[in-house]
PDB file of C-alpha atoms in Angstrom:
ATOM      1  CA  UNK A   1     205.080 -20.134 -80.611  1.00  0.00           C
ATOM      2  CA  UNK A   2     201.618 -21.391 -78.923  1.00  0.00           C
ATOM      3  CA  UNK A   3     199.004 -22.632 -81.625  1.00  0.00           C
ATOM      4  CA  UNK A   4     195.471 -22.114 -80.687  1.00  0.00           C
ATOM      5  CA  UNK A   5     194.295 -23.113 -77.151  1.00  0.00           C
ATOM      6  CA  UNK A   6     190.885 -23.638 -75.798  1.00  0.00           C
ATOM      7  CA  UNK A   7     189.471 -24.075 -72.688  1.00  0.00           C
ATOM      8  CA  UNK A   8     187.431 -26.117 -71.294  1.00  0.00           C
ATOM      9  CA  UNK A   9     188.093 -29.628 -72.488  1.00  0.00           C
ATOM     10  CA  UNK A  10     185.227 -31.016 -71.988  1.00  0.00           C
ATOM     11  CA  UNK A  11     181.771 -29.874 -70.255  1.00  0.00           C
ATOM     12  CA  UNK A  12     178.540 -31.587 -68.855  1.00  0.00           C
ATOM     13  CA  UNK A  13     175.429 -28.935 -68.891  1.00  0.00           C
ATOM     14  CA  UNK A  14     171.969 -29.682 -68.508  1.00  0.00           C
ATOM     15  CA  UNK A  15     168.768 -28.414 -70.543  1.00  0.00           C
ATOM     16  CA  UNK A  16     168.851 -25.060 -70.408  1.00  0.00           C
ATOM     17  CA  UNK A  17     172.027 -23.371 -68.703  1.00  0.00           C
ATOM     18  CA  UNK A  18     174.073 -21.323 -70.440  1.00  0.00           C
ATOM     19  CA  UNK A  19     177.546 -21.904 -71.258  1.00  0.00           C
ATOM     20  CA  UNK A  20     181.031 -20.263 -72.570  1.00  0.00           C
ATOM     21  CA  UNK A  21     183.836 -21.631 -73.941  1.00  0.00           C
ATOM     22  CA  UNK A  22     186.715 -19.588 -74.701  1.00  0.00           C
ATOM     23  CA  UNK A  23     189.819 -19.814 -77.169  1.00  0.00           C
ATOM     24  CA  UNK A  24     192.741 -17.751 -77.421  1.00  0.00           C
ATOM     25  CA  UNK A  25     194.053 -17.647 -81.070  1.00  0.00           C
ATOM     26  CA  UNK A  26     198.083 -18.457 -82.765  1.00  0.00           C
ATOM     27  CA  UNK A  27     200.321 -16.101 -82.055  1.00  0.00           C
ATOM     28  CA  UNK A  28     199.881 -13.279 -84.621  1.00  0.00           C
ATOM     29  CA  UNK A  29     196.790 -14.273 -85.694  1.00  0.00           C
ATOM     30  CA  UNK A  30     193.428 -11.750 -85.806  1.00  0.00           C
ATOM     31  CA  UNK A  31     190.496 -13.877 -87.008  1.00  0.00           C
ATOM     32  CA  UNK A  32     189.210 -16.850 -85.161  1.00  0.00           C
ATOM     33  CA  UNK A  33     186.372 -18.803 -86.208  1.00  0.00           C
ATOM     34  CA  UNK A  34     183.567 -21.174 -84.567  1.00  0.00           C
ATOM     35  CA  UNK A  35     182.423 -24.450 -85.668  1.00  0.00           C
ATOM     36  CA  UNK A  36     180.310 -26.690 -84.461  1.00  0.00           C
ATOM     37  CA  UNK A  37     180.944 -30.916 -84.987  1.00  0.00           C
ATOM     38  CA  UNK A  38     178.358 -33.390 -84.610  1.00  0.00           C
ATOM     39  CA  UNK A  39     179.696 -36.376 -84.025  1.00  0.00           C
ATOM     40  CA  UNK A  40     180.157 -38.101 -87.141  1.00  0.00           C
ATOM     41  CA  UNK A  41     179.948 -35.197 -88.905  1.00  0.00           C
ATOM     42  CA  UNK A  42     181.733 -31.930 -90.582  1.00  0.00           C
ATOM     43  CA  UNK A  43     182.513 -28.888 -89.551  1.00  0.00           C
ATOM     44  CA  UNK A  44     179.237 -26.677 -89.311  1.00  0.00           C
ATOM     45  CA  UNK A  45     180.584 -23.056 -89.639  1.00  0.00           C
ATOM     46  CA  UNK A  46     178.787 -20.675 -86.580  1.00  0.00           C
ATOM     47  CA  UNK A  47     180.184 -17.119 -86.833  1.00  0.00           C
ATOM     48  CA  UNK A  48     183.882 -15.539 -87.573  1.00  0.00           C
ATOM     49  CA  UNK A  49     185.239 -12.044 -85.792  1.00  0.00           C
ATOM     50  CA  UNK A  50     187.422  -9.853 -86.959  1.00  0.00           C
ATOM     51  CA  UNK A  51     187.755  -6.749 -85.358  1.00  0.00           C
ATOM     52  CA  UNK A  52     186.239  -7.321 -82.396  1.00  0.00           C
ATOM     53  CA  UNK A  53     182.725  -7.528 -84.977  1.00  0.00           C
ATOM     54  CA  UNK A  54     180.663 -10.959 -86.020  1.00  0.00           C
ATOM     55  CA  UNK A  55     182.006 -10.853 -89.862  1.00  0.00           C
ATOM     56  CA  UNK A  56     179.871 -13.810 -90.978  1.00  0.00           C
ATOM     57  CA  UNK A  57     177.383 -16.188 -89.280  1.00  0.00           C
ATOM     58  CA  UNK A  58     176.537 -19.712 -90.461  1.00  0.00           C
ATOM     59  CA  UNK A  59     172.901 -20.780 -89.968  1.00  0.00           C
ATOM     60  CA  UNK A  60     172.437 -20.747 -86.331  1.00  0.00           C
ATOM     61  CA  UNK A  61     169.919 -19.556 -83.987  1.00  0.00           C
ATOM     62  CA  UNK A  62     170.945 -16.210 -81.578  1.00  0.00           C
ATOM     63  CA  UNK A  63     171.257 -18.664 -78.523  1.00  0.00           C
ATOM     64  CA  UNK A  64     174.139 -18.795 -80.039  1.00  0.00           C
ATOM     65  CA  UNK A  65     176.644 -15.708 -79.544  1.00  0.00           C
ATOM     66  CA  UNK A  66     180.260 -14.231 -79.375  1.00  0.00           C
ATOM     67  CA  UNK A  67     182.727 -11.733 -78.522  1.00  0.00           C
ATOM     68  CA  UNK A  68     186.551 -10.890 -79.643  1.00  0.00           C
ATOM     69  CA  UNK A  69     188.602  -9.363 -76.613  1.00  0.00           C
ATOM     70  CA  UNK A  70     191.253  -6.597 -77.717  1.00  0.00           C
ATOM     71  CA  UNK A  71     193.837  -9.213 -77.983  1.00  0.00           C
ATOM     72  CA  UNK A  72     192.465 -11.490 -80.620  1.00  0.00           C
ATOM     73  CA  UNK A  73     190.853 -13.901 -77.898  1.00  0.00           C
ATOM     74  CA  UNK A  74     187.382 -14.742 -78.456  1.00  0.00           C
ATOM     75  CA  UNK A  75     184.368 -16.866 -76.275  1.00  0.00           C
ATOM     76  CA  UNK A  76     181.368 -18.461 -78.043  1.00  0.00           C
ATOM     77  CA  UNK A  77     177.983 -18.451 -75.551  1.00  0.00           C
ATOM     78  CA  UNK A  78     175.276 -20.658 -75.819  1.00  0.00           C
ATOM     79  CA  UNK A  79     172.164 -19.878 -74.259  1.00  0.00           C
ATOM     80  CA  UNK A  80     169.195 -22.132 -72.921  1.00  0.00           C
ATOM     81  CA  UNK A  81     170.893 -25.183 -74.196  1.00  0.00           C
ATOM     82  CA  UNK A  82     169.253 -28.528 -75.679  1.00  0.00           C
ATOM     83  CA  UNK A  83     169.984 -31.473 -75.805  1.00  0.00           C
ATOM     84  CA  UNK A  84     171.151 -31.260 -79.663  1.00  0.00           C
ATOM     85  CA  UNK A  85     174.346 -28.953 -78.752  1.00  0.00           C
ATOM     86  CA  UNK A  86     176.082 -31.513 -78.219  1.00  0.00           C
ATOM     87  CA  UNK A  87     179.130 -31.456 -80.036  1.00  0.00           C
ATOM     88  CA  UNK A  88     182.137 -30.929 -80.879  1.00  0.00           C
ATOM     89  CA  UNK A  89     182.898 -27.022 -80.495  1.00  0.00           C
ATOM     90  CA  UNK A  90     186.204 -26.070 -82.891  1.00  0.00           C
ATOM     91  CA  UNK A  91     188.034 -22.282 -82.504  1.00  0.00           C
ATOM     92  CA  UNK A  92     190.240 -21.611 -85.072  1.00  0.00           C
ATOM     93  CA  UNK A  93     192.362 -18.752 -86.259  1.00  0.00           C
ATOM     94  CA  UNK A  94     193.688 -17.346 -89.831  1.00  0.00           C
ATOM     95  CA  UNK A  95     195.106 -13.948 -90.657  1.00  0.00           C
ATOM     96  CA  UNK A  96     192.935 -11.330 -92.446  1.00  0.00           C
ATOM     97  CA  UNK A  97     195.423  -9.800 -94.622  1.00  0.00           C
ATOM     98  CA  UNK A  98     196.125 -13.629 -95.831  1.00  0.00           C
ATOM     99  CA  UNK A  99     193.172 -14.615 -98.289  1.00  0.00           C
ATOM    100  CA  UNK A 100     193.281 -17.829 -98.444  1.00  0.00           C
ATOM    101  CA  UNK A 101     192.978 -17.973 -94.927  1.00  0.00           C
ATOM    102  CA  UNK A 102     194.521 -20.910 -94.179  1.00  0.00           C
ATOM    103  CA  UNK A 103     193.252 -22.101 -90.421  1.00  0.00           C
ATOM    104  CA  UNK A 104     194.892 -22.706 -87.161  1.00  0.00           C
ATOM    105  CA  UNK A 105     192.235 -25.082 -85.344  1.00  0.00           C
ATOM    106  CA  UNK A 106     192.343 -25.655 -81.682  1.00  0.00           C
ATOM    107  CA  UNK A 107     191.446 -29.173 -80.097  1.00  0.00           C
ATOM    108  CA  UNK A 108     188.394 -28.754 -79.550  1.00  0.00           C
ATOM    109  CA  UNK A 109     185.692 -28.143 -76.468  1.00  0.00           C
ATOM    110  CA  UNK A 110     183.570 -31.234 -75.945  1.00  0.00           C
ATOM    111  CA  UNK A 111     179.710 -30.478 -74.573  1.00  0.00           C
ATOM    112  CA  UNK A 112     177.339 -33.087 -73.440  1.00  0.00           C
ATOM    113  CA  UNK A 113     173.936 -31.982 -72.625  1.00  0.00           C
ATOM    114  CA  UNK A 114     171.886 -33.413 -70.491  1.00  0.00           C
TER     115      UNK A 114
ATOM    116  CA  UNK B   1     173.721 -28.017 -94.570  1.00  0.00           C
ATOM    117  CA  UNK B   2     177.369 -28.695 -95.950  1.00  0.00           C
ATOM    118  CA  UNK B   3     178.997 -27.943 -99.486  1.00  0.00           C
ATOM    119  CA  UNK B   4     180.945 -30.947-100.057  1.00  0.00           C
ATOM    120  CA  UNK B   5     180.538 -34.759 -99.986  1.00  0.00           C
ATOM    121  CA  UNK B   6     183.864 -36.850 -99.472  1.00  0.00           C
ATOM    122  CA  UNK B   7     183.816 -40.335-100.646  1.00  0.00           C
ATOM    123  CA  UNK B   8     184.318 -43.408 -99.600  1.00  0.00           C
ATOM    124  CA  UNK B   9     182.658 -42.905 -96.592  1.00  0.00           C
ATOM    125  CA  UNK B  10     185.539 -45.196 -95.009  1.00  0.00           C
ATOM    126  CA  UNK B  11     188.269 -47.218 -96.030  1.00  0.00           C
ATOM    127  CA  UNK B  12     190.068 -49.797 -94.936  1.00  0.00           C
ATOM    128  CA  UNK B  13     193.664 -50.462 -96.365  1.00  0.00           C
ATOM    129  CA  UNK B  14     196.767 -51.957 -95.804  1.00  0.00           C
ATOM    130  CA  UNK B  15     200.061 -50.355 -94.759  1.00  0.00           C
ATOM    131  CA  UNK B  16     201.988 -49.456 -97.398  1.00  0.00           C
ATOM    132  CA  UNK B  17     199.224 -49.234-100.186  1.00  0.00           C
ATOM    133  CA  UNK B  18     197.588 -45.842-101.705  1.00  0.00           C
ATOM    134  CA  UNK B  19     194.702 -44.639-100.463  1.00  0.00           C
ATOM    135  CA  UNK B  20     192.459 -42.314-102.083  1.00  0.00           C
ATOM    136  CA  UNK B  21     189.790 -39.982-101.097  1.00  0.00           C
ATOM    137  CA  UNK B  22     187.388 -38.137-103.114  1.00  0.00           C
ATOM    138  CA  UNK B  23     185.740 -34.523-102.305  1.00  0.00           C
ATOM    139  CA  UNK B  24     182.325 -33.258-104.329  1.00  0.00           C
ATOM    140  CA  UNK B  25     181.477 -29.794-104.266  1.00  0.00           C
ATOM    141  CA  UNK B  26     178.032 -27.640-104.661  1.00  0.00           C
ATOM    142  CA  UNK B  27     179.625 -23.760-105.914  1.00  0.00           C
ATOM    143  CA  UNK B  28     181.956 -21.944-106.859  1.00  0.00           C
ATOM    144  CA  UNK B  29     184.891 -21.243-105.208  1.00  0.00           C
ATOM    145  CA  UNK B  30     188.274 -20.002-104.768  1.00  0.00           C
ATOM    146  CA  UNK B  31     190.548 -22.626-102.925  1.00  0.00           C
ATOM    147  CA  UNK B  32     189.648 -26.294-101.426  1.00  0.00           C
ATOM    148  CA  UNK B  33     191.045 -27.569 -98.590  1.00  0.00           C
ATOM    149  CA  UNK B  34     192.349 -30.972 -97.047  1.00  0.00           C
ATOM    150  CA  UNK B  35     192.642 -31.622 -93.188  1.00  0.00           C
ATOM    151  CA  UNK B  36     192.762 -34.700 -91.608  1.00  0.00           C
ATOM    152  CA  UNK B  37     191.331 -35.118 -87.675  1.00  0.00           C
ATOM    153  CA  UNK B  38     191.865 -37.734 -85.388  1.00  0.00           C
ATOM    154  CA  UNK B  39     190.243 -38.998 -82.718  1.00  0.00           C
ATOM    155  CA  UNK B  40     187.371 -36.491 -83.225  1.00  0.00           C
ATOM    156  CA  UNK B  41     189.760 -33.702 -81.703  1.00  0.00           C
ATOM    157  CA  UNK B  42     191.061 -30.393 -83.376  1.00  0.00           C
ATOM    158  CA  UNK B  43     191.696 -30.257 -87.202  1.00  0.00           C
ATOM    159  CA  UNK B  44     195.316 -30.378 -89.133  1.00  0.00           C
ATOM    160  CA  UNK B  45     195.337 -28.482 -92.486  1.00  0.00           C
ATOM    161  CA  UNK B  46     197.036 -30.304 -94.456  1.00  0.00           C
ATOM    162  CA  UNK B  47     197.123 -29.024 -98.571  1.00  0.00           C
ATOM    163  CA  UNK B  48     195.026 -25.862-100.149  1.00  0.00           C
ATOM    164  CA  UNK B  49     194.637 -25.877-103.365  1.00  0.00           C
ATOM    165  CA  UNK B  50     193.513 -22.705-105.648  1.00  0.00           C
ATOM    166  CA  UNK B  51     190.199 -23.160-108.312  1.00  0.00           C
ATOM    167  CA  UNK B  52     193.213 -22.172-110.898  1.00  0.00           C
ATOM    168  CA  UNK B  53     195.215 -24.740-109.949  1.00  0.00           C
ATOM    169  CA  UNK B  54     195.037 -28.496-111.155  1.00  0.00           C
ATOM    170  CA  UNK B  55     197.210 -30.479-109.160  1.00  0.00           C
ATOM    171  CA  UNK B  56     199.139 -30.043-106.204  1.00  0.00           C
ATOM    172  CA  UNK B  57     201.859 -31.763-104.157  1.00  0.00           C
ATOM    173  CA  UNK B  58     202.848 -32.133-100.442  1.00  0.00           C
ATOM    174  CA  UNK B  59     205.352 -34.598 -99.248  1.00  0.00           C
ATOM    175  CA  UNK B  60     203.275 -38.275 -99.489  1.00  0.00           C
ATOM    176  CA  UNK B  61     200.198 -36.141-100.905  1.00  0.00           C
ATOM    177  CA  UNK B  62     198.701 -35.190-103.979  1.00  0.00           C
ATOM    178  CA  UNK B  63     195.430 -33.302-104.773  1.00  0.00           C
ATOM    179  CA  UNK B  64     193.852 -32.396-107.903  1.00  0.00           C
ATOM    180  CA  UNK B  65     190.879 -30.450-108.517  1.00  0.00           C
ATOM    181  CA  UNK B  66     188.381 -30.320-111.696  1.00  0.00           C
ATOM    182  CA  UNK B  67     186.175 -26.962-111.616  1.00  0.00           C
ATOM    183  CA  UNK B  68     184.142 -28.647-114.380  1.00  0.00           C
ATOM    184  CA  UNK B  69     183.536 -31.489-112.116  1.00  0.00           C
ATOM    185  CA  UNK B  70     183.026 -29.415-108.731  1.00  0.00           C
ATOM    186  CA  UNK B  71     185.358 -32.225-107.521  1.00  0.00           C
ATOM    187  CA  UNK B  72     188.381 -33.498-105.764  1.00  0.00           C
ATOM    188  CA  UNK B  73     191.352 -35.801-105.317  1.00  0.00           C
ATOM    189  CA  UNK B  74     193.302 -36.369-102.209  1.00  0.00           C
ATOM    190  CA  UNK B  75     195.954 -39.458-102.926  1.00  0.00           C
ATOM    191  CA  UNK B  76     197.966 -41.153 -99.815  1.00  0.00           C
ATOM    192  CA  UNK B  77     200.549 -42.631-100.975  1.00  0.00           C
ATOM    193  CA  UNK B  78     202.905 -45.227 -98.932  1.00  0.00           C
ATOM    194  CA  UNK B  79     200.237 -45.494 -96.322  1.00  0.00           C
ATOM    195  CA  UNK B  80     201.554 -45.622 -92.824  1.00  0.00           C
ATOM    196  CA  UNK B  81     199.194 -46.611 -89.548  1.00  0.00           C
ATOM    197  CA  UNK B  82     200.337 -43.021 -88.293  1.00  0.00           C
ATOM    198  CA  UNK B  83     197.647 -41.840 -91.154  1.00  0.00           C
ATOM    199  CA  UNK B  84     194.563 -43.722 -89.801  1.00  0.00           C
ATOM    200  CA  UNK B  85     192.576 -40.676 -89.181  1.00  0.00           C
ATOM    201  CA  UNK B  86     189.309 -38.599 -90.673  1.00  0.00           C
ATOM    202  CA  UNK B  87     189.882 -36.113 -94.038  1.00  0.00           C
ATOM    203  CA  UNK B  88     188.028 -33.509 -94.822  1.00  0.00           C
ATOM    204  CA  UNK B  89     187.542 -31.149 -97.843  1.00  0.00           C
ATOM    205  CA  UNK B  90     186.439 -27.750 -97.290  1.00  0.00           C
ATOM    206  CA  UNK B  91     185.797 -25.326 -99.837  1.00  0.00           C
ATOM    207  CA  UNK B  92     186.332 -21.658 -99.264  1.00  0.00           C
ATOM    208  CA  UNK B  93     184.015 -19.904-101.538  1.00  0.00           C
ATOM    209  CA  UNK B  94     184.510 -16.265-103.544  1.00  0.00           C
ATOM    210  CA  UNK B  95     183.878 -13.232-101.263  1.00  0.00           C
ATOM    211  CA  UNK B  96     182.779 -15.377 -98.449  1.00  0.00           C
ATOM    212  CA  UNK B  97     185.056 -15.744 -95.141  1.00  0.00           C
ATOM    213  CA  UNK B  98     183.456 -19.417 -94.260  1.00  0.00           C
ATOM    214  CA  UNK B  99     184.928 -23.076 -94.705  1.00  0.00           C
ATOM    215  CA  UNK B 100     182.266 -25.373 -95.595  1.00  0.00           C
ATOM    216  CA  UNK B 101     182.911 -28.867 -95.297  1.00  0.00           C
ATOM    217  CA  UNK B 102     182.156 -32.298 -96.093  1.00  0.00           C
ATOM    218  CA  UNK B 103     181.235 -35.367 -93.556  1.00  0.00           C
ATOM    219  CA  UNK B 104     184.753 -36.446 -94.221  1.00  0.00           C
ATOM    220  CA  UNK B 105     186.185 -39.737 -94.689  1.00  0.00           C
ATOM    221  CA  UNK B 106     187.108 -41.689 -92.684  1.00  0.00           C
ATOM    222  CA  UNK B 107     190.223 -43.999 -93.218  1.00  0.00           C
ATOM    223  CA  UNK B 108     191.996 -47.286 -91.604  1.00  0.00           C
ATOM    224  CA  UNK B 109     195.471 -48.134 -92.055  1.00  0.00           C
ATOM    225  CA  UNK B 110     195.944 -52.145 -91.321  1.00  0.00           C
ATOM    226  CA  UNK B 111     199.342 -53.458 -90.553  1.00  0.00           C
TER     227      UNK B 111
END
């Protein structure tokens, strides 16, 4: 039973570029959440996807967008990259019917913006 | 902005000793969860405590929750070198879908 997987593991971009990060949820899960974690900080919630729609969004600009596919996998897109977007991006999956929503995390994608 | 604040920011103890970390939060919650993170990689869920529970155990872990003080503590007994990691609390607020996190406690277990 595969856990949450993310790709790529590392990425280097330059300011102004666009990036797409990918996430496959744990088998049987239908909800995907994305988090940004700056060095030495706790994760910050970006948004959550369920039934291919954005269900909740944190305090992030519209440069951050996402998508969920029918197979529940998800993408995070960031446009017009800024130096401050350098961080570890974490994907977490859960099952919406389980209200307590214990989330299972992937290993993350470390993004460096130069 | 972050909901929780962990205390201390860093903790270094000898192997075999107990480690206690605290978390404070600001708003009412549905539950509070503790996670572990090794070397800036993915987070591993440790334990969840509901707002109507006061204490919960899982192996060497003991979590308490005081909703009147909006605080929680995580106790790791008989620490091991493998417990070296950062520990985060995260709250799941009522009618909200997002987890809100503290900045974490960095725990170092010295052999």
